[in-house]
Amino acid sequence: MMPAMQDSAVHLSDRHFRTIAELIEGKVGIKLPQGKRLMLEGRLHKRVRALNFSGLNEYVDNLFGAEHFDTELTHLIDVVTTNKTDFFREPQHFTFMRDVAIPALLKLHGRRNANLKIWSSASSTGMEAYTTAMVLDDMTRNGSRFQYRILGTDISTAVLRLAKTAIYTRDVLAPVPEHFVKRYFLSSRDKSRDEMRVVPELRRMTHFMRMNLMDASYPVDRDVDIIFCRNVLIYFERETQRKVIEQLCSHLRPGGYLLVGHSESMIHSAVPGLKQVQPTIFKV
Ligand SMILES: C[S@@+](CC[C@H](N)C(=O)[O-])C[C@H]1O[C@@H](n2cnc3c(N)ncnc32)[C@H](O)[C@@H]1O
């Protein structure tokens, strides 16, 4: 008969869980309440086995002493971040961008061939950035005259890898209108793979880099037209939310827009000078 796995191998002690929770909240801003403990344990097992530790607590004990602390932190971040995203998620934002924000911004730019800058600041696997690219490209095909660049940033290296490849399984394209799928995605040459890739024309306009919203400063231009910061603030404490929003707004051009997730509409009260245009849309 197999001996039962020791409890300390499969479960984190209170102290070890607290160690990880404090590390993650300090570095990433994400709160890890007790309710996340089982999820964390489950997701960490693979890493613990790969490094040949006897169990989770031994892994945590060795975390800080490890010469590879940065590498381990990267893994931990990939493990604890929630990366759920979709193409055309909260679609009213993209309608607003097309019908209201871009026309208003083009007037502000005040010249033909304006160069618009859009930033997806918690981009996950890139669906928000590529949705934006499809909508903007479609506008230019319909007669709007502008150029654009899209930046996607995220703290998780795993999702950024996916975003850069721009390869998605066919099922996640369900929210993308069929004529956009035909126009903006290429089927895999290997027909056994049910995958499609964003066309090079849109990939060329879209760049991704790792960035932590908790950092004291962001290496991003200060005349961005539209910033998406959706479905990430909910994981932060109120004071962290305020700092992040304030800092993001300092990267917007006057008249620029900030878009937050549907459960994040209260953030405006924390930042003076932010005008609420719609429940989840703000303007500086
Ligand atoms: C739920 S996804 C939201 C993706 C997309 N914005 C959307 O609404 O569909 C949240 C993303 O925020 C990222 N994230 C969490 N904390 C972060 C931080 N401190 N800095 C940058 N990105 C962070 C996660 O890695 C994750 O990919």
mmCIF file of N, CA, C and O and ligand atoms in Angstrom, residues 27-30 77 81-86 89-90 120-125 128 153-156 159 211-214 228-232 235-236, ligand 1:
data_model
loop_
_atom_site.group_PDB
_atom_site.id
_atom_site.type_symbol
_atom_site.label_atom_id
_atom_site.label_comp_id
_atom_site.label_asym_id
_atom_site.label_seq_id
_atom_site.Cartn_x
_atom_site.Cartn_y
_atom_site.Cartn_z
ATOM 1 N N LYS A 27 4.537 42.759 -3.844
ATOM 2 C CA LYS A 27 5.153 42.915 -5.173
ATOM 3 C C LYS A 27 4.135 43.200 -6.271
ATOM 4 O O LYS A 27 4.425 43.904 -7.236
ATOM 5 N N VAL A 28 2.959 42.584 -6.173
ATOM 6 C CA VAL A 28 2.014 42.639 -7.290
ATOM 7 C C VAL A 28 0.757 43.427 -6.949
ATOM 8 O O VAL A 28 0.034 43.888 -7.832
ATOM 9 N N GLY A 29 0.471 43.565 -5.647
ATOM 10 C CA GLY A 29 -0.733 44.286 -5.250
ATOM 11 C C GLY A 29 -1.936 43.380 -5.073
ATOM 12 O O GLY A 29 -2.972 43.798 -4.587
ATOM 13 N N ILE A 30 -1.804 42.126 -5.484
ATOM 14 C CA ILE A 30 -2.951 41.211 -5.432
ATOM 15 C C ILE A 30 -3.113 40.638 -4.025
ATOM 16 O O ILE A 30 -2.151 40.125 -3.438
ATOM 17 N N ILE A 77 4.033 34.561 -9.723
ATOM 18 C CA ILE A 77 3.116 35.553 -10.296
ATOM 19 C C ILE A 77 2.226 34.893 -11.358
ATOM 20 O O ILE A 77 1.019 35.092 -11.402
ATOM 21 N N THR A 81 -1.931 34.954 -10.674
ATOM 22 C CA THR A 81 -2.727 35.930 -11.412
ATOM 23 C C THR A 81 -3.920 35.250 -12.102
ATOM 24 O O THR A 81 -3.822 34.117 -12.558
ATOM 25 N N THR A 82 -5.016 35.974 -12.130
ATOM 26 C CA THR A 82 -6.209 35.492 -12.829
ATOM 27 C C THR A 82 -6.204 36.159 -14.181
ATOM 28 O O THR A 82 -6.256 37.387 -14.271
ATOM 29 N N ASN A 83 -6.123 35.363 -15.234
ATOM 30 C CA ASN A 83 -5.875 35.937 -16.555
ATOM 31 C C ASN A 83 -7.091 35.897 -17.476
ATOM 32 O O ASN A 83 -6.971 36.102 -18.675
ATOM 33 N N LYS A 84 -8.246 35.659 -16.904
ATOM 34 C CA LYS A 84 -9.444 35.524 -17.747
ATOM 35 C C LYS A 84 -9.654 36.769 -18.615
ATOM 36 O O LYS A 84 -9.617 37.897 -18.126
ATOM 37 N N THR A 85 -9.842 36.540 -19.874
ATOM 38 C CA THR A 85 -10.093 37.650 -20.794
ATOM 39 C C THR A 85 -10.876 37.115 -21.985
ATOM 40 O O THR A 85 -11.084 35.897 -22.102
ATOM 41 N N ASP A 86 -11.326 37.992 -22.855
ATOM 42 C CA ASP A 86 -12.091 37.579 -24.035
ATOM 43 C C ASP A 86 -11.893 38.603 -25.133
ATOM 44 O O ASP A 86 -11.644 39.770 -24.838
ATOM 45 N N ARG A 89 -14.630 41.723 -24.977
ATOM 46 C CA ARG A 89 -15.185 41.681 -23.625
ATOM 47 C C ARG A 89 -15.765 43.065 -23.304
ATOM 48 O O ARG A 89 -15.151 44.079 -23.627
ATOM 49 N N GLU A 90 -16.893 43.108 -22.666
ATOM 50 C CA GLU A 90 -17.574 44.370 -22.370
ATOM 51 C C GLU A 90 -17.624 45.222 -23.643
ATOM 52 O O GLU A 90 -16.988 46.281 -23.756
ATOM 53 N N SER A 120 -3.293 48.914 -23.446
ATOM 54 C CA SER A 120 -4.027 47.887 -22.699
ATOM 55 C C SER A 120 -3.136 47.524 -21.509
ATOM 56 O O SER A 120 -2.159 46.791 -21.650
ATOM 57 N N SER A 121 -3.463 48.083 -20.323
ATOM 58 C CA SER A 121 -2.466 48.077 -19.241
ATOM 59 C C SER A 121 -2.498 46.841 -18.347
ATOM 60 O O SER A 121 -1.679 46.721 -17.442
ATOM 61 N N ALA A 122 -3.447 45.950 -18.572
ATOM 62 C CA ALA A 122 -3.405 44.614 -17.929
ATOM 63 C C ALA A 122 -3.907 43.670 -18.996
ATOM 64 O O ALA A 122 -5.020 43.172 -18.976
ATOM 65 N N SER A 123 -3.042 43.444 -19.985
ATOM 66 C CA SER A 123 -3.486 42.930 -21.294
ATOM 67 C C SER A 123 -3.812 41.453 -21.295
ATOM 68 O O SER A 123 -4.458 40.966 -22.213
ATOM 69 N N SER A 124 -3.337 40.720 -20.292
ATOM 70 C CA SER A 124 -3.470 39.265 -20.303
ATOM 71 C C SER A 124 -2.966 38.741 -21.667
ATOM 72 O O SER A 124 -1.954 39.224 -22.168
ATOM 73 N N THR A 125 -3.698 37.827 -22.292
ATOM 74 C CA THR A 125 -3.183 37.176 -23.503
ATOM 75 C C THR A 125 -3.352 38.007 -24.779
ATOM 76 O O THR A 125 -3.147 37.489 -25.881
ATOM 77 N N GLU A 128 -7.742 41.956 -25.586
ATOM 78 C CA GLU A 128 -8.206 43.346 -25.501
ATOM 79 C C GLU A 128 -7.445 44.207 -26.535
ATOM 80 O O GLU A 128 -8.041 45.022 -27.242
ATOM 81 N N THR A 153 0.533 45.674 -21.833
ATOM 82 C CA THR A 153 1.469 45.346 -20.751
ATOM 83 C C THR A 153 0.766 44.465 -19.729
ATOM 84 O O THR A 153 -0.449 44.544 -19.553
ATOM 85 N N ASP A 154 1.552 43.630 -19.082
ATOM 86 C CA ASP A 154 1.015 42.749 -18.034
ATOM 87 C C ASP A 154 2.195 42.329 -17.166
ATOM 88 O O ASP A 154 3.352 42.399 -17.598
ATOM 89 N N ILE A 155 1.882 41.868 -15.962
ATOM 90 C CA ILE A 155 2.962 41.417 -15.081
ATOM 91 C C ILE A 155 3.302 39.942 -15.310
ATOM 92 O O ILE A 155 4.390 39.484 -14.955
ATOM 93 N N SER A 156 2.395 39.211 -15.914
ATOM 94 C CA SER A 156 2.615 37.767 -16.073
ATOM 95 C C SER A 156 3.316 37.461 -17.393
ATOM 96 O O SER A 156 2.807 37.772 -18.471
ATOM 97 N N VAL A 159 1.300 34.963 -19.879
ATOM 98 C CA VAL A 159 0.267 35.490 -20.783
ATOM 99 C C VAL A 159 0.892 36.351 -21.889
ATOM 100 O O VAL A 159 0.401 36.377 -23.018
ATOM 101 N N MET A 211 5.166 44.787 -17.499
ATOM 102 C CA MET A 211 5.161 45.962 -16.644
ATOM 103 C C MET A 211 4.269 45.708 -15.435
ATOM 104 O O MET A 211 3.200 45.119 -15.558
ATOM 105 N N ASN A 212 4.754 46.137 -14.285
ATOM 106 C CA ASN A 212 4.008 45.966 -13.044
ATOM 107 C C ASN A 212 3.283 47.272 -12.722
ATOM 108 O O ASN A 212 3.926 48.321 -12.590
ATOM 109 N N LEU A 213 1.987 47.210 -12.610
ATOM 110 C CA LEU A 213 1.222 48.430 -12.292
ATOM 111 C C LEU A 213 1.588 48.985 -10.925
ATOM 112 O O LEU A 213 1.282 50.134 -10.612
ATOM 113 N N MET A 214 2.230 48.180 -10.086
ATOM 114 C CA MET A 214 2.652 48.640 -8.754
ATOM 115 C C MET A 214 3.937 49.459 -8.807
ATOM 116 O O MET A 214 4.342 50.049 -7.809
ATOM 117 N N PHE A 228 -6.886 51.239 -21.406
ATOM 118 C CA PHE A 228 -7.752 50.206 -20.837
ATOM 119 C C PHE A 228 -7.099 49.717 -19.549
ATOM 120 O O PHE A 228 -5.924 49.333 -19.556
ATOM 121 N N CYS A 229 -7.829 49.753 -18.448
ATOM 122 C CA CYS A 229 -7.325 49.129 -17.215
ATOM 123 C C CYS A 229 -8.507 48.362 -16.626
ATOM 124 O O CYS A 229 -9.161 48.796 -15.691
ATOM 125 N N ARG A 230 -8.783 47.211 -17.232
ATOM 126 C CA ARG A 230 -10.042 46.530 -16.938
ATOM 127 C C ARG A 230 -9.807 45.203 -16.217
ATOM 128 O O ARG A 230 -8.925 44.427 -16.575
ATOM 129 N N ASN A 231 -10.617 45.009 -15.195
ATOM 130 C CA ASN A 231 -10.637 43.733 -14.471
ATOM 131 C C ASN A 231 -9.303 43.356 -13.836
ATOM 132 O O ASN A 231 -8.905 42.187 -13.826
ATOM 133 N N VAL A 232 -8.625 44.353 -13.319
ATOM 134 C CA VAL A 232 -7.404 44.103 -12.545
ATOM 135 C C VAL A 232 -7.464 44.880 -11.226
ATOM 136 O O VAL A 232 -7.010 44.395 -10.195
ATOM 137 N N TYR A 235 -8.541 43.401 -7.814
ATOM 138 C CA TYR A 235 -7.666 42.568 -6.972
ATOM 139 C C TYR A 235 -6.842 43.398 -6.003
ATOM 140 O O TYR A 235 -6.135 42.849 -5.167
ATOM 141 N N PHE A 236 -6.889 44.731 -6.143
ATOM 142 C CA PHE A 236 -6.031 45.600 -5.332
ATOM 143 C C PHE A 236 -6.784 46.222 -4.161
ATOM 144 O O PHE A 236 -7.999 46.421 -4.215
HETATM 145 C C1 LIG B 1 -8.554 39.228 -15.336
HETATM 146 S S1 LIG B 1 -7.200 39.734 -16.382
HETATM 147 C C2 LIG B 1 -7.961 41.070 -17.282
HETATM 148 C C3 LIG B 1 -7.536 41.094 -18.732
HETATM 149 C C4 LIG B 1 -8.201 42.183 -19.587
HETATM 150 N N1 LIG B 1 -7.855 43.500 -19.123
HETATM 151 C C5 LIG B 1 -9.702 42.005 -19.614
HETATM 152 O O1 LIG B 1 -10.412 42.762 -18.974
HETATM 153 O O2 LIG B 1 -10.165 41.074 -20.269
HETATM 154 C C6 LIG B 1 -6.151 40.605 -15.211
HETATM 155 C C7 LIG B 1 -4.707 40.733 -15.680
HETATM 156 O O3 LIG B 1 -4.042 41.649 -14.822
HETATM 157 C C8 LIG B 1 -2.702 41.224 -14.663
HETATM 158 N N2 LIG B 1 -2.127 41.830 -13.446
HETATM 159 C C9 LIG B 1 -2.394 41.530 -12.149
HETATM 160 N N3 LIG B 1 -1.660 42.294 -11.325
HETATM 161 C C10 LIG B 1 -0.915 43.114 -12.119
HETATM 162 C C11 LIG B 1 0.045 44.127 -11.858
HETATM 163 N N4 LIG B 1 0.388 44.449 -10.625
HETATM 164 N N5 LIG B 1 0.606 44.746 -12.921
HETATM 165 C C12 LIG B 1 0.273 44.427 -14.192
HETATM 166 N N6 LIG B 1 -0.628 43.473 -14.497
HETATM 167 C C13 LIG B 1 -1.223 42.818 -13.481
HETATM 168 C C14 LIG B 1 -2.827 39.704 -14.584
HETATM 169 O O4 LIG B 1 -1.611 39.052 -14.904
HETATM 170 C C15 LIG B 1 -3.935 39.427 -15.598
HETATM 171 O O5 LIG B 1 -3.427 39.073 -16.856
#
